[in-house]
mmCIF file of N, CA, C and O in Angstrom:
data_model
loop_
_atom_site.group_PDB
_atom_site.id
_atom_site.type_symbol
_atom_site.label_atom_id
_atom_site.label_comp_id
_atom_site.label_asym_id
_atom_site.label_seq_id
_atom_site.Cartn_x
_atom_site.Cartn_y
_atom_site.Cartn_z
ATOM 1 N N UNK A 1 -62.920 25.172 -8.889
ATOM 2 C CA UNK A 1 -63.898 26.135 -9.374
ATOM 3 C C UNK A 1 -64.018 27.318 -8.409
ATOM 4 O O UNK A 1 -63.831 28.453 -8.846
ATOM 5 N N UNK A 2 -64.344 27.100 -7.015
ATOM 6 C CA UNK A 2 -63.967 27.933 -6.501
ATOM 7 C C UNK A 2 -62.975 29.297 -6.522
ATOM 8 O O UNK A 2 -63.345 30.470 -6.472
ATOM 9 N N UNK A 3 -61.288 28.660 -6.630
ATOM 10 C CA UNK A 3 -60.787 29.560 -6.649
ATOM 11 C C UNK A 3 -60.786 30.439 -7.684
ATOM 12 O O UNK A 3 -60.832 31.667 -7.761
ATOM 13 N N UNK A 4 -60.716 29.425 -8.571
ATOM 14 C CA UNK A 4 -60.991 30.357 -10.218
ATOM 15 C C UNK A 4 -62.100 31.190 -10.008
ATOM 16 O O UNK A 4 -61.994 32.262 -10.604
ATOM 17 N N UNK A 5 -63.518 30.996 -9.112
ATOM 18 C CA UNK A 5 -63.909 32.709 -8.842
ATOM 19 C C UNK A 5 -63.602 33.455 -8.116
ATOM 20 O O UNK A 5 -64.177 34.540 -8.034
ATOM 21 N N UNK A 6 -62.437 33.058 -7.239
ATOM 22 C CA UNK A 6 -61.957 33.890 -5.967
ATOM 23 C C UNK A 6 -60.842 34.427 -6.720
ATOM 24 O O UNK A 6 -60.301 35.478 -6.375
ATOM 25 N N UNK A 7 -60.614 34.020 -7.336
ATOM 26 C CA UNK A 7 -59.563 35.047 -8.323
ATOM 27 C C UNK A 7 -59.699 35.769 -9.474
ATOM 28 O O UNK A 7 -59.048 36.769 -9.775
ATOM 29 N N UNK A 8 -60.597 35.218 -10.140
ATOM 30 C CA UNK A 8 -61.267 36.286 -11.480
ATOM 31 C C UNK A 8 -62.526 37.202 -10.643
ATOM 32 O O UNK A 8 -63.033 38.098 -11.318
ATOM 33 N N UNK A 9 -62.980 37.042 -9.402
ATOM 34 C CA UNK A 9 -63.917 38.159 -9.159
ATOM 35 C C UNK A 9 -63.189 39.477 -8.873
ATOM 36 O O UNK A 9 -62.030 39.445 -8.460
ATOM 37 N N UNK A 10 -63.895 40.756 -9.098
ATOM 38 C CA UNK A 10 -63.706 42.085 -9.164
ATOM 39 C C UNK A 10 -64.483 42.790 -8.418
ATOM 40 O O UNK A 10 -65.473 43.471 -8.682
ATOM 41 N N UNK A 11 -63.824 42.513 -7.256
ATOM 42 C CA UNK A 11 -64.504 43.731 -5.989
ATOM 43 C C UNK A 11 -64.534 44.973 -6.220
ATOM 44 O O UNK A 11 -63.619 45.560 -6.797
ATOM 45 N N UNK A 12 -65.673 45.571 -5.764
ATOM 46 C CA UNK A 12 -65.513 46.715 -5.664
ATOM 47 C C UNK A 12 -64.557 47.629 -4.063
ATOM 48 O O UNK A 12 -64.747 47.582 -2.848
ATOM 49 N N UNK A 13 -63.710 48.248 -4.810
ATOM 50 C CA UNK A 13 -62.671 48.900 -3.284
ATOM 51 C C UNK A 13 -62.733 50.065 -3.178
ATOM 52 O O UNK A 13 -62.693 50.862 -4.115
ATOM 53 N N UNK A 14 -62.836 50.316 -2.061
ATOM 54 C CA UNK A 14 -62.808 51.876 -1.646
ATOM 55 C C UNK A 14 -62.012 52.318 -0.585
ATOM 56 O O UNK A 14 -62.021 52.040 0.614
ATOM 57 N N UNK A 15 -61.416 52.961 -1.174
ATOM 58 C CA UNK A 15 -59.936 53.446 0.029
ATOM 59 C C UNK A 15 -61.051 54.347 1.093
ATOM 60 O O UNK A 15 -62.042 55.004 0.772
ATOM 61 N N UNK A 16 -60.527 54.118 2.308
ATOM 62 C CA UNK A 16 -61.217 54.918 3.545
ATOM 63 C C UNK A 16 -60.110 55.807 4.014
ATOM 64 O O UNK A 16 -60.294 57.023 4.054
ATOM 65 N N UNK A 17 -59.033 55.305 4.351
ATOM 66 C CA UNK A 17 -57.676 55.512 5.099
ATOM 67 C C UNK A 17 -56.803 55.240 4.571
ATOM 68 O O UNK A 17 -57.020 54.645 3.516
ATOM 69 N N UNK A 18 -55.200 55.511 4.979
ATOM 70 C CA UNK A 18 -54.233 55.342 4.719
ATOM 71 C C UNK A 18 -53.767 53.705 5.205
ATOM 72 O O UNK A 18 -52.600 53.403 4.954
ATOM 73 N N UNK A 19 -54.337 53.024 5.648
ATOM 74 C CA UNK A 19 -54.709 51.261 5.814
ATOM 75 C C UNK A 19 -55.882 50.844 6.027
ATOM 76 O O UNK A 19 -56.030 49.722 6.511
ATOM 77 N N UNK A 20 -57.258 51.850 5.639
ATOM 78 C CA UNK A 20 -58.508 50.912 5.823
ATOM 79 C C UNK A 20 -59.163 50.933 4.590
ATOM 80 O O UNK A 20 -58.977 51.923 3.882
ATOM 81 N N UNK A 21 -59.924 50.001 4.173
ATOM 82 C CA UNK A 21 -60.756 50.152 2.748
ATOM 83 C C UNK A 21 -61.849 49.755 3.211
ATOM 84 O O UNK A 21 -61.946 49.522 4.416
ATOM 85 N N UNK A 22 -63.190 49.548 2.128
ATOM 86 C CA UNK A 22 -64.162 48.934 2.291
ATOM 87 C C UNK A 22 -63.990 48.402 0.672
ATOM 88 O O UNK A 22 -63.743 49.030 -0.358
ATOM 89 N N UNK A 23 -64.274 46.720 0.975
ATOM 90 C CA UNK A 23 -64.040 45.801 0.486
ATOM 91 C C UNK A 23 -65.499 45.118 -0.004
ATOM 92 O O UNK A 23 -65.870 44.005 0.370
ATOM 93 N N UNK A 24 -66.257 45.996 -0.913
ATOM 94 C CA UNK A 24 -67.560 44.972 -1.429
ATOM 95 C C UNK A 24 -68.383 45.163 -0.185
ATOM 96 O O UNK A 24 -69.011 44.165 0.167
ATOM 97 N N UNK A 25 -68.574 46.829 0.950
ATOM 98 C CA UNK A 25 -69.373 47.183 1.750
ATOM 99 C C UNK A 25 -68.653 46.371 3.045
ATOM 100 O O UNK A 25 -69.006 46.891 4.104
ATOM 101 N N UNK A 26 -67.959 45.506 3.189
ATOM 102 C CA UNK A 26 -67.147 45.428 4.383
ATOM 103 C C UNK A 26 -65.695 46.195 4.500
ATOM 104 O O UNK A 26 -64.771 46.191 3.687
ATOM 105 N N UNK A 27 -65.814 46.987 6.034
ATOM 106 C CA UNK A 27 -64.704 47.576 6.095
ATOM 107 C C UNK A 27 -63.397 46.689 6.330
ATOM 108 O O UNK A 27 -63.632 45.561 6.763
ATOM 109 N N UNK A 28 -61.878 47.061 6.085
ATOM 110 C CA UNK A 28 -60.900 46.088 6.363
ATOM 111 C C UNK A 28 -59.645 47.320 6.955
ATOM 112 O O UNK A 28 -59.219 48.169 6.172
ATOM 113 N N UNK A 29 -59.263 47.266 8.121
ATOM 114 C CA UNK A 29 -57.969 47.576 8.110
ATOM 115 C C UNK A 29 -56.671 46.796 8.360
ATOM 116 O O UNK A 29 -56.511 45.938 9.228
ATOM 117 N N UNK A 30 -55.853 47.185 7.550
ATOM 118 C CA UNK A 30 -54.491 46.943 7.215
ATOM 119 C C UNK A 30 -53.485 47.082 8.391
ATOM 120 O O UNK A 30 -52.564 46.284 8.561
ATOM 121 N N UNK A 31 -53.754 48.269 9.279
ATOM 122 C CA UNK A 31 -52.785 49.186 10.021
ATOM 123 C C UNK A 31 -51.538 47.677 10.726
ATOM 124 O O UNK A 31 -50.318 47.514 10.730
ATOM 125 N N UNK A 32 -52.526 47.018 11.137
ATOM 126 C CA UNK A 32 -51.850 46.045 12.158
ATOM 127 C C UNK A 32 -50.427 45.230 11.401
ATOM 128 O O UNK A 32 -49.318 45.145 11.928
ATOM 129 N N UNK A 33 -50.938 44.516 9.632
ATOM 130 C CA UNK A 33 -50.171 44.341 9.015
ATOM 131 C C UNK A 33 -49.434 45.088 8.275
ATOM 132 O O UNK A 33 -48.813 44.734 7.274
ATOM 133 N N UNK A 34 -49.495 46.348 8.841
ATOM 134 C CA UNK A 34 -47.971 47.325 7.925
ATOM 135 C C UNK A 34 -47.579 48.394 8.885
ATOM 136 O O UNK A 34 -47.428 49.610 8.762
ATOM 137 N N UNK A 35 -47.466 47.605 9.829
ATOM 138 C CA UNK A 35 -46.657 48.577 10.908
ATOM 139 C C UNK A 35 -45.623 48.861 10.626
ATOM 140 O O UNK A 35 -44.989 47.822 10.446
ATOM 141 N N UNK A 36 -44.779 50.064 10.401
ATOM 142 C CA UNK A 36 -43.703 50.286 10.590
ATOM 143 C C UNK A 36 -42.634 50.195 11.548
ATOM 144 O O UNK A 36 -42.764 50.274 12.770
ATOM 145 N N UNK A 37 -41.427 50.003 10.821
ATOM 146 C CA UNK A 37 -39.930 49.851 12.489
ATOM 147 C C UNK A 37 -40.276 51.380 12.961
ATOM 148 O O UNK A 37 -40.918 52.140 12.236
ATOM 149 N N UNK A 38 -39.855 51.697 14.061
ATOM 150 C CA UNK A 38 -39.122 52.818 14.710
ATOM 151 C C UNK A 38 -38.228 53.612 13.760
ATOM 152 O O UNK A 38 -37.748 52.989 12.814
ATOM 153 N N UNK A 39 -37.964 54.823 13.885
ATOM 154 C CA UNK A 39 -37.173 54.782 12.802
ATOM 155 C C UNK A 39 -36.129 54.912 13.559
ATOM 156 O O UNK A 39 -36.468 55.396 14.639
ATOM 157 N N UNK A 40 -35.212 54.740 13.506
ATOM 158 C CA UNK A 40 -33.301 54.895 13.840
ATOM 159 C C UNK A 40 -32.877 56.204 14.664
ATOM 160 O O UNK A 40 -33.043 57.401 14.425
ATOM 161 N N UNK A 41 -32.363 55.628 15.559
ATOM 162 C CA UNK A 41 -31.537 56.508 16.560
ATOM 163 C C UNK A 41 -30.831 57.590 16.005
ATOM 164 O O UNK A 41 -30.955 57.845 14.807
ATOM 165 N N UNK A 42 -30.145 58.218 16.699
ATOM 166 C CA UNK A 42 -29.208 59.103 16.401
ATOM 167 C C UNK A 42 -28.061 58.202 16.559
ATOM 168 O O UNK A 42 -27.308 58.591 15.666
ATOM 169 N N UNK A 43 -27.724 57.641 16.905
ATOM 170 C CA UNK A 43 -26.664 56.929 17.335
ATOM 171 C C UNK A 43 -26.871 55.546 16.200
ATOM 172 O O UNK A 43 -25.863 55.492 15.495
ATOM 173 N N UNK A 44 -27.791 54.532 15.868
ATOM 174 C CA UNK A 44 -28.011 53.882 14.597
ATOM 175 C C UNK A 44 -27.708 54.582 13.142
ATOM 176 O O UNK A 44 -27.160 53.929 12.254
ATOM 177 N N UNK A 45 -28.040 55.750 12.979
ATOM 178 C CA UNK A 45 -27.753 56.516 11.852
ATOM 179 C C UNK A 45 -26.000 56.883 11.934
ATOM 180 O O UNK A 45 -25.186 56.885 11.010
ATOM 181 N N UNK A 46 -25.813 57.152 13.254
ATOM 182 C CA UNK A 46 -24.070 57.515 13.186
ATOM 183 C C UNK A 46 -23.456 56.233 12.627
ATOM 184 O O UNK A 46 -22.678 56.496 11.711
ATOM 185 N N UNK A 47 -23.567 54.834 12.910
ATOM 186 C CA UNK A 47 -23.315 54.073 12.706
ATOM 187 C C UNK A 47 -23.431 53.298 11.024
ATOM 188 O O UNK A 47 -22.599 52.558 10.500
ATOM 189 N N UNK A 48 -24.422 53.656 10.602
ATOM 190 C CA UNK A 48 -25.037 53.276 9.276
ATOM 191 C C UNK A 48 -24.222 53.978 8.449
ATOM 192 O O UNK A 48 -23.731 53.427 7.463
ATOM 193 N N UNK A 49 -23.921 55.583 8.815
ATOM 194 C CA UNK A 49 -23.335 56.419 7.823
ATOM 195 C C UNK A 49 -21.875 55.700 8.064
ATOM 196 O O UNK A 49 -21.255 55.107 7.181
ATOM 197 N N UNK A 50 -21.403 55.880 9.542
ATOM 198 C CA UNK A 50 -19.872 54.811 9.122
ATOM 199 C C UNK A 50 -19.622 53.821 8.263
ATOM 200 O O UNK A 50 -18.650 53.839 7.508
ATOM 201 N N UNK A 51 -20.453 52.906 8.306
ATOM 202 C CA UNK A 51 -20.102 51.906 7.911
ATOM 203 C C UNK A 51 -20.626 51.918 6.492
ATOM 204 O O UNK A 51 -20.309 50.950 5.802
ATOM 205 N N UNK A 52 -21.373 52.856 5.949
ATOM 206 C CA UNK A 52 -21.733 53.234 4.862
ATOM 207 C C UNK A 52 -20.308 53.832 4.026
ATOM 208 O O UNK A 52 -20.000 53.603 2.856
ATOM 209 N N UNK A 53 -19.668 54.551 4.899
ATOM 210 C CA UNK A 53 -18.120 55.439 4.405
ATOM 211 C C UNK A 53 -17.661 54.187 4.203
ATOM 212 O O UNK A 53 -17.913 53.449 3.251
ATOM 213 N N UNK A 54 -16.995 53.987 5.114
ATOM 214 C CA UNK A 54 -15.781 52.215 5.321
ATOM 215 C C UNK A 54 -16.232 51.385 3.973
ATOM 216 O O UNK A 54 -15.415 50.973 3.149
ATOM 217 N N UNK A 55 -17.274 51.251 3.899
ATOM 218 C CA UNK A 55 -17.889 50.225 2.815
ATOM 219 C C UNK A 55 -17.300 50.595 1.675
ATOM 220 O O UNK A 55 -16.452 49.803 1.263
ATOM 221 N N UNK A 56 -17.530 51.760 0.906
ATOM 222 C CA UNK A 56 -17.104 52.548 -0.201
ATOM 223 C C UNK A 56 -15.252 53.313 -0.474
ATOM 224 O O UNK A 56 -14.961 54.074 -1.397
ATOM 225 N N UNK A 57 -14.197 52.774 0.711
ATOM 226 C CA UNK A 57 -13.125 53.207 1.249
ATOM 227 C C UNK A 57 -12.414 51.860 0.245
ATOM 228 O O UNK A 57 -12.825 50.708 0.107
ATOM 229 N N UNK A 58 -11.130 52.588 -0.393
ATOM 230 C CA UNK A 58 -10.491 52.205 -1.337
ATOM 231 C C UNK A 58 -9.797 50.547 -0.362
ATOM 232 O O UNK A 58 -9.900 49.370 -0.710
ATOM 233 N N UNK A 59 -9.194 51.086 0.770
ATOM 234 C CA UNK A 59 -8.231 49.642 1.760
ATOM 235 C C UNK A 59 -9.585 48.805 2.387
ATOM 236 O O UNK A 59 -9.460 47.646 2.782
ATOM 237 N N UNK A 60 -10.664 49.399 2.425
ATOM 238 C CA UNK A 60 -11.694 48.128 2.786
ATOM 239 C C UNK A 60 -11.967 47.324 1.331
ATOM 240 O O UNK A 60 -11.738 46.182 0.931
ATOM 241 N N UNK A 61 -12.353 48.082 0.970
ATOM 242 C CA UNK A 61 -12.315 47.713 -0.562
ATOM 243 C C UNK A 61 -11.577 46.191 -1.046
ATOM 244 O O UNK A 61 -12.091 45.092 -1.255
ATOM 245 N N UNK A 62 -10.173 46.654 -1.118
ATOM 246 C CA UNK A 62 -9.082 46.314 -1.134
ATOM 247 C C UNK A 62 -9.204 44.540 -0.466
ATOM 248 O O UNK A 62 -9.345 43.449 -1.020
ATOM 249 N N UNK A 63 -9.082 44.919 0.778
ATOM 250 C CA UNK A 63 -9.433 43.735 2.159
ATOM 251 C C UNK A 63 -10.443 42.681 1.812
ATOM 252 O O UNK A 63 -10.189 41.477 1.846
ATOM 253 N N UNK A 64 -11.750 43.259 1.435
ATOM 254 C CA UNK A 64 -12.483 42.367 0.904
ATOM 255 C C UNK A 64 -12.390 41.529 -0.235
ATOM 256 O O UNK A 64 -13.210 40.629 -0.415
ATOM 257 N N UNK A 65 -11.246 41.803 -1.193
ATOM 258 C CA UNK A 65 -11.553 41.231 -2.242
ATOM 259 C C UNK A 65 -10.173 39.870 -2.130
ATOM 260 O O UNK A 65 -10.061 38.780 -2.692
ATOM 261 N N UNK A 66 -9.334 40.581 -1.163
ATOM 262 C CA UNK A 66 -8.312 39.178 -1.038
ATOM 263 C C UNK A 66 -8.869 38.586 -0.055
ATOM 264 O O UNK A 66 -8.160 37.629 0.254
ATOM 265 N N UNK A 67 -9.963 38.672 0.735
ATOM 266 C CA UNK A 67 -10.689 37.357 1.517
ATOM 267 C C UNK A 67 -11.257 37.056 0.420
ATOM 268 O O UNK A 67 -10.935 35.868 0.398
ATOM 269 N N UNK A 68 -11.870 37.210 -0.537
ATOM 270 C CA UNK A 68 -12.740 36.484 -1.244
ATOM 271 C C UNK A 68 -11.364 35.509 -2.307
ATOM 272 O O UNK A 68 -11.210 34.293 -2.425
ATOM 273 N N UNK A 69 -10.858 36.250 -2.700
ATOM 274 C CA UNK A 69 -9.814 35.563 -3.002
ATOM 275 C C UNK A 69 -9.054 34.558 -2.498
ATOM 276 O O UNK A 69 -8.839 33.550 -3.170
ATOM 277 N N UNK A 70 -8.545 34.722 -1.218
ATOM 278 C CA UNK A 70 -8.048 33.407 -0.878
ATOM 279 C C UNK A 70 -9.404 32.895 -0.137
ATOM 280 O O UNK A 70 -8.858 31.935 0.407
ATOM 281 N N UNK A 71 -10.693 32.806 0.279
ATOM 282 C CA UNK A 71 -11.312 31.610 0.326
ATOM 283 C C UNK A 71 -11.753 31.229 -0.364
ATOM 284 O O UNK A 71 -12.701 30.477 -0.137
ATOM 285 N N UNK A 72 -11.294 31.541 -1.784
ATOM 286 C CA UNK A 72 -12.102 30.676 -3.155
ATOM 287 C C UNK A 72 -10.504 29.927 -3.273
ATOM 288 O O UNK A 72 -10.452 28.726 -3.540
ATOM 289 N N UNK A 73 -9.217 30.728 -3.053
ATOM 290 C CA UNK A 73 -8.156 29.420 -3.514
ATOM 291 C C UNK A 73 -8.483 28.238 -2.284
ATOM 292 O O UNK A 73 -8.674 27.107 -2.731
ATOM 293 N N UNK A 74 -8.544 28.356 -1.157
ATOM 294 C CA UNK A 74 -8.704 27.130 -0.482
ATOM 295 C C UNK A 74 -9.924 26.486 -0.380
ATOM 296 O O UNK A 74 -10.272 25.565 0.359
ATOM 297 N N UNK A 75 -10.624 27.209 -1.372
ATOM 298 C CA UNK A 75 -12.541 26.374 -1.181
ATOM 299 C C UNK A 75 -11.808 25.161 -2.700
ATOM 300 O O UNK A 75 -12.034 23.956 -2.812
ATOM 301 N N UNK A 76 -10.946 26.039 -3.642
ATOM 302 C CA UNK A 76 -10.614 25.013 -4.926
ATOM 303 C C UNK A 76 -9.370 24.399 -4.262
ATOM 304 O O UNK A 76 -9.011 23.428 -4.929
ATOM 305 N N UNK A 77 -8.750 24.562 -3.425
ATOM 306 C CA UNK A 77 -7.403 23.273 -2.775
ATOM 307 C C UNK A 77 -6.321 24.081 -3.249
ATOM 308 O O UNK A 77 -5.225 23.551 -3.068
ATOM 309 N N UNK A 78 -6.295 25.248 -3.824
ATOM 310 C CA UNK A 78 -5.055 26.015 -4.037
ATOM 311 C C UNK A 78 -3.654 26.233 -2.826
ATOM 312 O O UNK A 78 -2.441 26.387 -2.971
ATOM 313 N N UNK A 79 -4.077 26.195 -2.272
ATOM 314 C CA UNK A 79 -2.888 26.718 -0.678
ATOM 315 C C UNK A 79 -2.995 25.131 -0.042
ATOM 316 O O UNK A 79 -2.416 24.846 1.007
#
């Protein structure tokens, strides 16, 4: 019984901030649980965009699909 009113009740919310509300006249902030990463280096982004290219590159391409290929013939006993 409980939860069934902890879940059909309808607080009243009021945004304060960009992570704080007031919650039924108590304030709540969020900030702590939605911290953001750092955002990415210059040197993480050089890297991301590489491997972003390589990923989409016809011979990687290629490479990946005969590993998947032969470890599905020797996952079925083919070789």
């Amino acid at each position: 019984a409980a939860l069934r009113a902890f879940l059909e009740a309808q607080p009243t919310i009021e945004r304060l901030g960009r992570y704080t509300f007031r919650i039924n006249g108590r304030e709540v902030d969020f900030s702590a649980a939605a911290a953001l990463p750092p955002p990415p280096t210059w040197g993480q982004r050089l890297i991301g965009a590489a491997l972003g290219w390589a990923a989409d590159a016809r011979p990687v391409l290629r490479l990946n699909w005969q590993q998947g290929e032969a470890a599905l013939r020797k996952r079925l006993g083919d070789e």
